[in-house]
Tab-separated table of C-alpha atoms in Angstrom:
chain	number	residue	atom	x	y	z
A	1	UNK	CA	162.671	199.009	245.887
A	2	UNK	CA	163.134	198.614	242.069
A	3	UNK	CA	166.849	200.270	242.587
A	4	UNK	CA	168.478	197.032	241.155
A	5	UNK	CA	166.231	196.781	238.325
A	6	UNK	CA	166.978	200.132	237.218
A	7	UNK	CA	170.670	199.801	237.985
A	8	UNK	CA	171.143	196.323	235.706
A	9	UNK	CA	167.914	197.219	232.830
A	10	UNK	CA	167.973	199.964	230.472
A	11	UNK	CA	163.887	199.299	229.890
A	12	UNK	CA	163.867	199.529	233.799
A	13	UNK	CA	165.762	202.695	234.012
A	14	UNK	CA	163.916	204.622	231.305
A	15	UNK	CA	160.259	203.903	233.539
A	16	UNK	CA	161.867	205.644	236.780
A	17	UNK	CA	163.508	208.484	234.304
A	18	UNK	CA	159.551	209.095	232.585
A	19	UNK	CA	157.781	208.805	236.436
A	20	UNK	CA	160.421	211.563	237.177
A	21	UNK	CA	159.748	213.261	234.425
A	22	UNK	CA	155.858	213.214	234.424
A	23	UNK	CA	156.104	214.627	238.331
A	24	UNK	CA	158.510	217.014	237.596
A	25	UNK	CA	161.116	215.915	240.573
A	26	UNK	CA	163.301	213.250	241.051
A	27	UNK	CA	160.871	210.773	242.863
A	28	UNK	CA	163.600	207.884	242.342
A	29	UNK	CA	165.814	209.888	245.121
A	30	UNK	CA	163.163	209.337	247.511
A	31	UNK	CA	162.574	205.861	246.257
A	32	UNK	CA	165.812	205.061	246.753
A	33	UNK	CA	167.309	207.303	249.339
A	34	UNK	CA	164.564	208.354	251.006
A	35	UNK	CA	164.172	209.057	254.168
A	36	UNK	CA	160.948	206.540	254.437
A	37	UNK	CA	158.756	208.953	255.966
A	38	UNK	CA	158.487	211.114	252.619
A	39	UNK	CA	158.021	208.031	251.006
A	40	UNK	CA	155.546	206.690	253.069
A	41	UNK	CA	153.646	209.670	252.354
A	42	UNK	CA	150.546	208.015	250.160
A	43	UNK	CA	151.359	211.246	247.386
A	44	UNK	CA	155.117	209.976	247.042
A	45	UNK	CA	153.847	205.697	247.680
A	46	UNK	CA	151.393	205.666	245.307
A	47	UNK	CA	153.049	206.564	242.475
A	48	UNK	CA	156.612	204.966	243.771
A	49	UNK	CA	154.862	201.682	243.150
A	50	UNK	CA	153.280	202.070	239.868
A	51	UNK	CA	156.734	202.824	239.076
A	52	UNK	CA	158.564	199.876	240.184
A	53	UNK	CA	155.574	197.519	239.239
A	54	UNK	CA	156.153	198.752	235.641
A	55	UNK	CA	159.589	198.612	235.814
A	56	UNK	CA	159.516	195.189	236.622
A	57	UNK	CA	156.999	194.576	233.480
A	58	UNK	CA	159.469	196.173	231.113
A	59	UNK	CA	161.989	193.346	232.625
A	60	UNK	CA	159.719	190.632	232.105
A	61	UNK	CA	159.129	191.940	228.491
A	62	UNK	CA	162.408	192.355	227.433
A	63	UNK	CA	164.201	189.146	229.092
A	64	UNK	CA	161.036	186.639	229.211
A	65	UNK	CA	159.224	187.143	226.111
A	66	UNK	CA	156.527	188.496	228.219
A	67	UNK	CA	153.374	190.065	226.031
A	68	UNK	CA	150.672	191.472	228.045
A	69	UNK	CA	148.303	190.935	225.191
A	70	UNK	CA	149.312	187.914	224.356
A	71	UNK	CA	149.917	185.935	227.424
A	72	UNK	CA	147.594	187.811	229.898
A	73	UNK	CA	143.832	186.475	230.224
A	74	UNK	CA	143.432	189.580	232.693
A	75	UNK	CA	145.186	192.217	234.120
A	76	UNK	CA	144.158	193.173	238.087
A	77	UNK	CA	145.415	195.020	240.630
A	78	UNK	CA	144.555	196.083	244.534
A	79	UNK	CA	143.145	199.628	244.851
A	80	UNK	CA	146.199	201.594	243.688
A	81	UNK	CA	147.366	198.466	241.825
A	82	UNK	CA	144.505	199.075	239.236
A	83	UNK	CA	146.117	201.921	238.108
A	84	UNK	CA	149.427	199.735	237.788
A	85	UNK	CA	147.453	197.049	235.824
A	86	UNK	CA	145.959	199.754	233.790
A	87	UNK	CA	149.822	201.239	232.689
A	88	UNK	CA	150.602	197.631	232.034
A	89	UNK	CA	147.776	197.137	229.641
A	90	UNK	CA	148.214	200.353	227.761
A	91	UNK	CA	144.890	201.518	228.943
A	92	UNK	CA	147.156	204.801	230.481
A	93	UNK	CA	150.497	205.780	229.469
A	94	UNK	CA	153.022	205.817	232.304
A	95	UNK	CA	153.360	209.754	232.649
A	96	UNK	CA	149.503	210.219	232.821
A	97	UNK	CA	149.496	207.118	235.508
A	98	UNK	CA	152.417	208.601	237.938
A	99	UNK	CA	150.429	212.490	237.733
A	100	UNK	CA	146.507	210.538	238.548
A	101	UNK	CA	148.625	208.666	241.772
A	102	UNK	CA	150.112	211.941	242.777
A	103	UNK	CA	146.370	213.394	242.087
A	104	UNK	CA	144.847	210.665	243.858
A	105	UNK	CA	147.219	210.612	246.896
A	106	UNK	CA	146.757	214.065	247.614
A	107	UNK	CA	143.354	214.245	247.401
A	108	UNK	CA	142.961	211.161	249.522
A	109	UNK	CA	144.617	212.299	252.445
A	110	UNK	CA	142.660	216.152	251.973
A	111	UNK	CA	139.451	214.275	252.102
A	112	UNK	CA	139.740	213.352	256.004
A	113	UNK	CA	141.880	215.591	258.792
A	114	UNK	CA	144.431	213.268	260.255
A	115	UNK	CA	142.906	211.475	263.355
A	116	UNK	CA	139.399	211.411	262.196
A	117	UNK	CA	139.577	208.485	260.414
A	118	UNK	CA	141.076	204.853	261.078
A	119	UNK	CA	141.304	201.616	259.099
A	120	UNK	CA	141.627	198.032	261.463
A	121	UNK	CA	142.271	194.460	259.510
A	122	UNK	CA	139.512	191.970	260.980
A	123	UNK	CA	141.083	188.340	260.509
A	124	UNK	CA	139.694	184.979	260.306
A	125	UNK	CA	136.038	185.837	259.958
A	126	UNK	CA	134.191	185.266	256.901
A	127	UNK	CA	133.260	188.876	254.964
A	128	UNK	CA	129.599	188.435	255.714
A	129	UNK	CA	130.462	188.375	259.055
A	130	UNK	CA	132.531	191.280	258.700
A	131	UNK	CA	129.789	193.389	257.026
A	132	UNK	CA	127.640	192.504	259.955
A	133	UNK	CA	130.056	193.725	262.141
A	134	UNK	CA	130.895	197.127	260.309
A	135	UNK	CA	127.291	198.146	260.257
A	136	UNK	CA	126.728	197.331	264.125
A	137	UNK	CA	129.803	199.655	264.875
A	138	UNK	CA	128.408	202.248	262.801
A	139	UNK	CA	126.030	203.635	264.854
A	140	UNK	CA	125.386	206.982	262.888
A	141	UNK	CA	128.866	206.934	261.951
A	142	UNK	CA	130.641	205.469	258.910
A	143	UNK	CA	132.140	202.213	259.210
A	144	UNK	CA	131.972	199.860	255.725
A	145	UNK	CA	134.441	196.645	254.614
A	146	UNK	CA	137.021	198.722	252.475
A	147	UNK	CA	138.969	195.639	251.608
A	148	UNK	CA	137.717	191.886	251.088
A	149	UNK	CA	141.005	190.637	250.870
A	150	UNK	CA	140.115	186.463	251.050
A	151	UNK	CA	141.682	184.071	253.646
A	152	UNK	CA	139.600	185.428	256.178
A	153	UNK	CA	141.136	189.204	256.449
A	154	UNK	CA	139.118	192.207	255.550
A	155	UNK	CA	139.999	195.435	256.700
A	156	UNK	CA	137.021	198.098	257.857
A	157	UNK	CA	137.820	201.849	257.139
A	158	UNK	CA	135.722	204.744	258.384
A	159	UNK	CA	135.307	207.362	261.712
A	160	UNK	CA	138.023	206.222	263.764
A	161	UNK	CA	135.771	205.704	266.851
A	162	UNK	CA	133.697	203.502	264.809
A	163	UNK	CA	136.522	201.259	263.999
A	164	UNK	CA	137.453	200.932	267.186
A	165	UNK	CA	134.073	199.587	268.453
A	166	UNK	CA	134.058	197.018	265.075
A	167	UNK	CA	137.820	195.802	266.777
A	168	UNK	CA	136.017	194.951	269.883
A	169	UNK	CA	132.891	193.374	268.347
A	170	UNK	CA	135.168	191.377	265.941
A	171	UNK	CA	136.929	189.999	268.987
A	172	UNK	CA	133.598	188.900	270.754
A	173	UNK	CA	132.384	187.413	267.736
A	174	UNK	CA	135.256	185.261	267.391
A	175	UNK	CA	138.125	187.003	265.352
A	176	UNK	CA	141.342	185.435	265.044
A	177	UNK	CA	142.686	189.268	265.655
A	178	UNK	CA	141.110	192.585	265.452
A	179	UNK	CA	143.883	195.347	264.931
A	180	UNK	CA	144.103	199.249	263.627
A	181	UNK	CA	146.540	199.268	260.694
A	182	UNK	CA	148.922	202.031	260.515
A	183	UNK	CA	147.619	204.336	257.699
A	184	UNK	CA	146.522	208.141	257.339
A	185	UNK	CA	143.547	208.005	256.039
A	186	UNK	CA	140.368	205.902	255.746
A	187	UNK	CA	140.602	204.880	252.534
A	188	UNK	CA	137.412	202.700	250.197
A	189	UNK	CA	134.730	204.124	252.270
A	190	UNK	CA	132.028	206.906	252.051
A	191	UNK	CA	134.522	209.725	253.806
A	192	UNK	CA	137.100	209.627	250.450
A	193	UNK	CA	133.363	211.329	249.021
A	194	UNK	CA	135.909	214.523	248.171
A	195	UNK	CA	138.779	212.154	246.701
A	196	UNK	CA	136.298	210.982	244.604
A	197	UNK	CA	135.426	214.056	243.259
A	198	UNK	CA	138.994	215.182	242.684
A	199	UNK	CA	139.671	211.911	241.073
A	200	UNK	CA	136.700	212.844	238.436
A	201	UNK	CA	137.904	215.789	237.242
A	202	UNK	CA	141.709	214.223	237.118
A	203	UNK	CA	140.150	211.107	235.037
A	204	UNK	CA	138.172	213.529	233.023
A	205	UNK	CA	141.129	215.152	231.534
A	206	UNK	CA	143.420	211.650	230.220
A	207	UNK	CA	143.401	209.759	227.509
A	208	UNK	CA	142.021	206.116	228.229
A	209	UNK	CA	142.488	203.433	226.006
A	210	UNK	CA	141.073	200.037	225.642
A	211	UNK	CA	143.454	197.725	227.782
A	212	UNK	CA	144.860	194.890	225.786
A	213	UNK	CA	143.790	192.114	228.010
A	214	UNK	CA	140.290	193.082	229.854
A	215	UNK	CA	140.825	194.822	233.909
A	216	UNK	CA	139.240	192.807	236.525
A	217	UNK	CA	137.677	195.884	238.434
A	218	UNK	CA	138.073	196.229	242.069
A	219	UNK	CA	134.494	197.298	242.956
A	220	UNK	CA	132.764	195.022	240.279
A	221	UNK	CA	134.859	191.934	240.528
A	222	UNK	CA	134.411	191.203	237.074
A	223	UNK	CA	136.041	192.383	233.980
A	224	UNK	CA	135.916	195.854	231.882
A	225	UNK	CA	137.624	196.993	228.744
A	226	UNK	CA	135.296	199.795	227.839
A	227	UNK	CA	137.399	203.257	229.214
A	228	UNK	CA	134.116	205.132	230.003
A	229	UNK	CA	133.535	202.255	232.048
A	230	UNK	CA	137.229	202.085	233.154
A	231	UNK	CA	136.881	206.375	234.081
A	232	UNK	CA	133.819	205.535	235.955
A	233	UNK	CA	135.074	202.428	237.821
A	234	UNK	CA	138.093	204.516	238.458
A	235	UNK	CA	136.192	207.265	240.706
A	236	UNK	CA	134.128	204.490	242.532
A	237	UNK	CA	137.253	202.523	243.620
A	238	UNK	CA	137.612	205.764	245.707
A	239	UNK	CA	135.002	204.635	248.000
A	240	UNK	CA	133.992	201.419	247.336
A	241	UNK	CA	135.444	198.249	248.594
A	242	UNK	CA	138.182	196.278	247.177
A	243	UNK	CA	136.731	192.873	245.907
A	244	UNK	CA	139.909	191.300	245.573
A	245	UNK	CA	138.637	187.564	247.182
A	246	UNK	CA	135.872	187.846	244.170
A	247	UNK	CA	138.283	188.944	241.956
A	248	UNK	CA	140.589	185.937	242.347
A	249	UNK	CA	137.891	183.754	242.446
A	250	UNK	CA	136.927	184.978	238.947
A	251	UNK	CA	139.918	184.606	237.402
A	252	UNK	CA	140.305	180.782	238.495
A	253	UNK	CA	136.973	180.486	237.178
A	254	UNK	CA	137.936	181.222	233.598
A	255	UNK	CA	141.252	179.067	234.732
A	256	UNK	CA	144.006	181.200	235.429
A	257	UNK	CA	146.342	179.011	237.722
A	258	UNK	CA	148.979	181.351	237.348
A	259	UNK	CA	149.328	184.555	238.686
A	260	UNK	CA	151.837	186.814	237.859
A	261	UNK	CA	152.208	189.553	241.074
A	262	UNK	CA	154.863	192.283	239.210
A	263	UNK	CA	156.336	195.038	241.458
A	264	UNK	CA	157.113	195.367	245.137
A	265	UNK	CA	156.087	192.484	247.487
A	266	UNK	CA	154.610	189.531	247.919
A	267	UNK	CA	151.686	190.077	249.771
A	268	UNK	CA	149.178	189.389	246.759
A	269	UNK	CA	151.272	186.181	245.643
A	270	UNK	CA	149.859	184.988	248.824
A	271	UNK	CA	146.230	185.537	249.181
A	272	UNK	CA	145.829	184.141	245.558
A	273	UNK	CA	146.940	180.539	246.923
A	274	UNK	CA	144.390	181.208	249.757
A	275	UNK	CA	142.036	181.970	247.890
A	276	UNK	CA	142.127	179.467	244.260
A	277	UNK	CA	143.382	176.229	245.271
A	278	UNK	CA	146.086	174.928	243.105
A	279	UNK	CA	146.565	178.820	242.012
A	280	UNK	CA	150.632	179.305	241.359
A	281	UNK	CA	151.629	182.738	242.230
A	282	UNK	CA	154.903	184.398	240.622
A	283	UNK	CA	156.430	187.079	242.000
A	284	UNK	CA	158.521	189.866	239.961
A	285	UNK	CA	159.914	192.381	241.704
A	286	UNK	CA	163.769	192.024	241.158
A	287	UNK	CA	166.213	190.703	239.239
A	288	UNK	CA	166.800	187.689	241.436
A	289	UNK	CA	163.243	186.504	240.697
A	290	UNK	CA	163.706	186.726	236.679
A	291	UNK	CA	165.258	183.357	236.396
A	292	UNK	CA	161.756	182.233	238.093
A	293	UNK	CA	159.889	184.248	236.120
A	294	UNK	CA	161.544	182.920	232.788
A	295	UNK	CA	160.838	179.351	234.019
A	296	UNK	CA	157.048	179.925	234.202
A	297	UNK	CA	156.964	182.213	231.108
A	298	UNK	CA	157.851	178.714	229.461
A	299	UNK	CA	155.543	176.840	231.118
A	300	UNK	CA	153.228	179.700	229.614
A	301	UNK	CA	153.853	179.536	225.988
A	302	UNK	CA	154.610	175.483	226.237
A	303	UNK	CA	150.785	175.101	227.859
């Protein structure tokens, strides 16, 4: 991911040579090269897509036009994604962003021994439903919604047998399909406690400017521009849940209807449309998708 972007944009290039840089390795090797279990590790994924998402930015800016400040009501993103959306703003500089995902990564997967912990993605139940569900699985044990994603898919995170008993109540109560996701850690719930902490004292120690269009915060759903606020929201995202269906819904409620998704994937592109009716979501992630990206810049600045 991002390899053509860096291989056809000097502005693309130079983001991959800072992340590098700031880490003190040659991340882009792994990016690129791998092999896809060392990038898969959250300390090397996390701050491998900041990277590309910001690469991708740079692209827009030099070939669209594109002004953050100018053409963004808001800038979001999902759980590590806020730190993206953060770079993007100016709120963080890049170098500072890549070492607080490295930071962040680690700590993250310290906080819970491998095994211990499980995430599962409940679909086609509304999140009340959901909530209901995680605190009947509980049962002394932790077990919270770590992601409200919209179009009926949240995702639980917690003790792994407690997951596993939401799975099967999610199924009685009528879930389209109940499944444990593939990650090492429960992440957004009360467990990442130590990640938290770790996360504090990283946050502490940067420089955090005021964005220049507002962040939509994960855990508040509503939008910040203060940095204490920012630093504090910051170390709850840790282990609070990902509002990203009342997130959306905010946005479209100040009317965005378009949606800009920069960096690797889709995935966001598509809960958007499930979530905002009418919402047009624009995906930038390589230079195949510029010419699409220039079309709605246009329809931007022509509005």
């Amino acid at each position: 991911m991002g390899k053509a972007l860096a291989e056809t944009f000097p502005a693309a290039r130079a983001v991959f040579e800072e992340v590098d840089a700031a880490l003190g390795e040659k991340l882009t090797d792994i990016i690129w090269s791998g092999p896809a279990e060392t990038l898969q590790l959250t300390e090397n994924a996390q701050p491998a897509l900041m990277a590309v998402s910001i690469a991708a930015l740079r692209v827009l800016e030099a070939e669209a036009g594109f002004s953050v400040k100018r053409d963004a009501a808001f800038v979001a993103g999902h759980s590590l994604g806020e730190y993206s959306a953060l770079a993007a703003a100016g709120s963080l500089s890049i170098s500072d962003t890549a070492r607080l995902l490295r930071t962040r990564g680690l700590a993250m997967q310290k906080a819970v021994p491998v095994g211990v912990g499980a995430m599962a993605a409940l679909l086609g139940l509304e999140y009340e439903v959901a909530i209901a569900i995680a605190e009947e699985a509980a049962q002394g044990q932790v077990c919270e919604a770590a992601n409200d994603n919209g179009g009926g898919q949240v995702v639980v995170s917690g003790d792994k047998a407690a997951v596993e008993r939401a799975i099967e109540i999610a199924k009685v109560k009528g879930a389209k399909r109940a499944m444990l996701l593939p990650v090492s850690a429960p992440f957004h719930c009360r467990l990442m406690q130590p990640a938290a902490e770790a996360m504090a004292a990283a946050l502490s120690e940067v420089i955090i400017n005021v964005p220049a269009s507002p962040l939509i915060s994960n855990v508040l759903a509503s939008p910040i521009s203060s940095p204490d606020d920012i630093r504090r929201r910051l170390v709850e995202q840790v282990t609070g849940t990902v509002r990203w269906r009342e997130s959306v819904a905010y946005m479209a409620s100040q009317g965005v209807t378009r949606f800009f998704e920069i960096g690797a994937g889709k995935v966001l592109s598509g809960l958007v449309k499930r979530i905002s009716d009418g919402a047009v979501g624009i995906s930038v992630g390589s230079p195949n998708d510029l010419a699409g990206a220039k079309d709605a810049m246009a329809a931007v600045h022509s509005a």
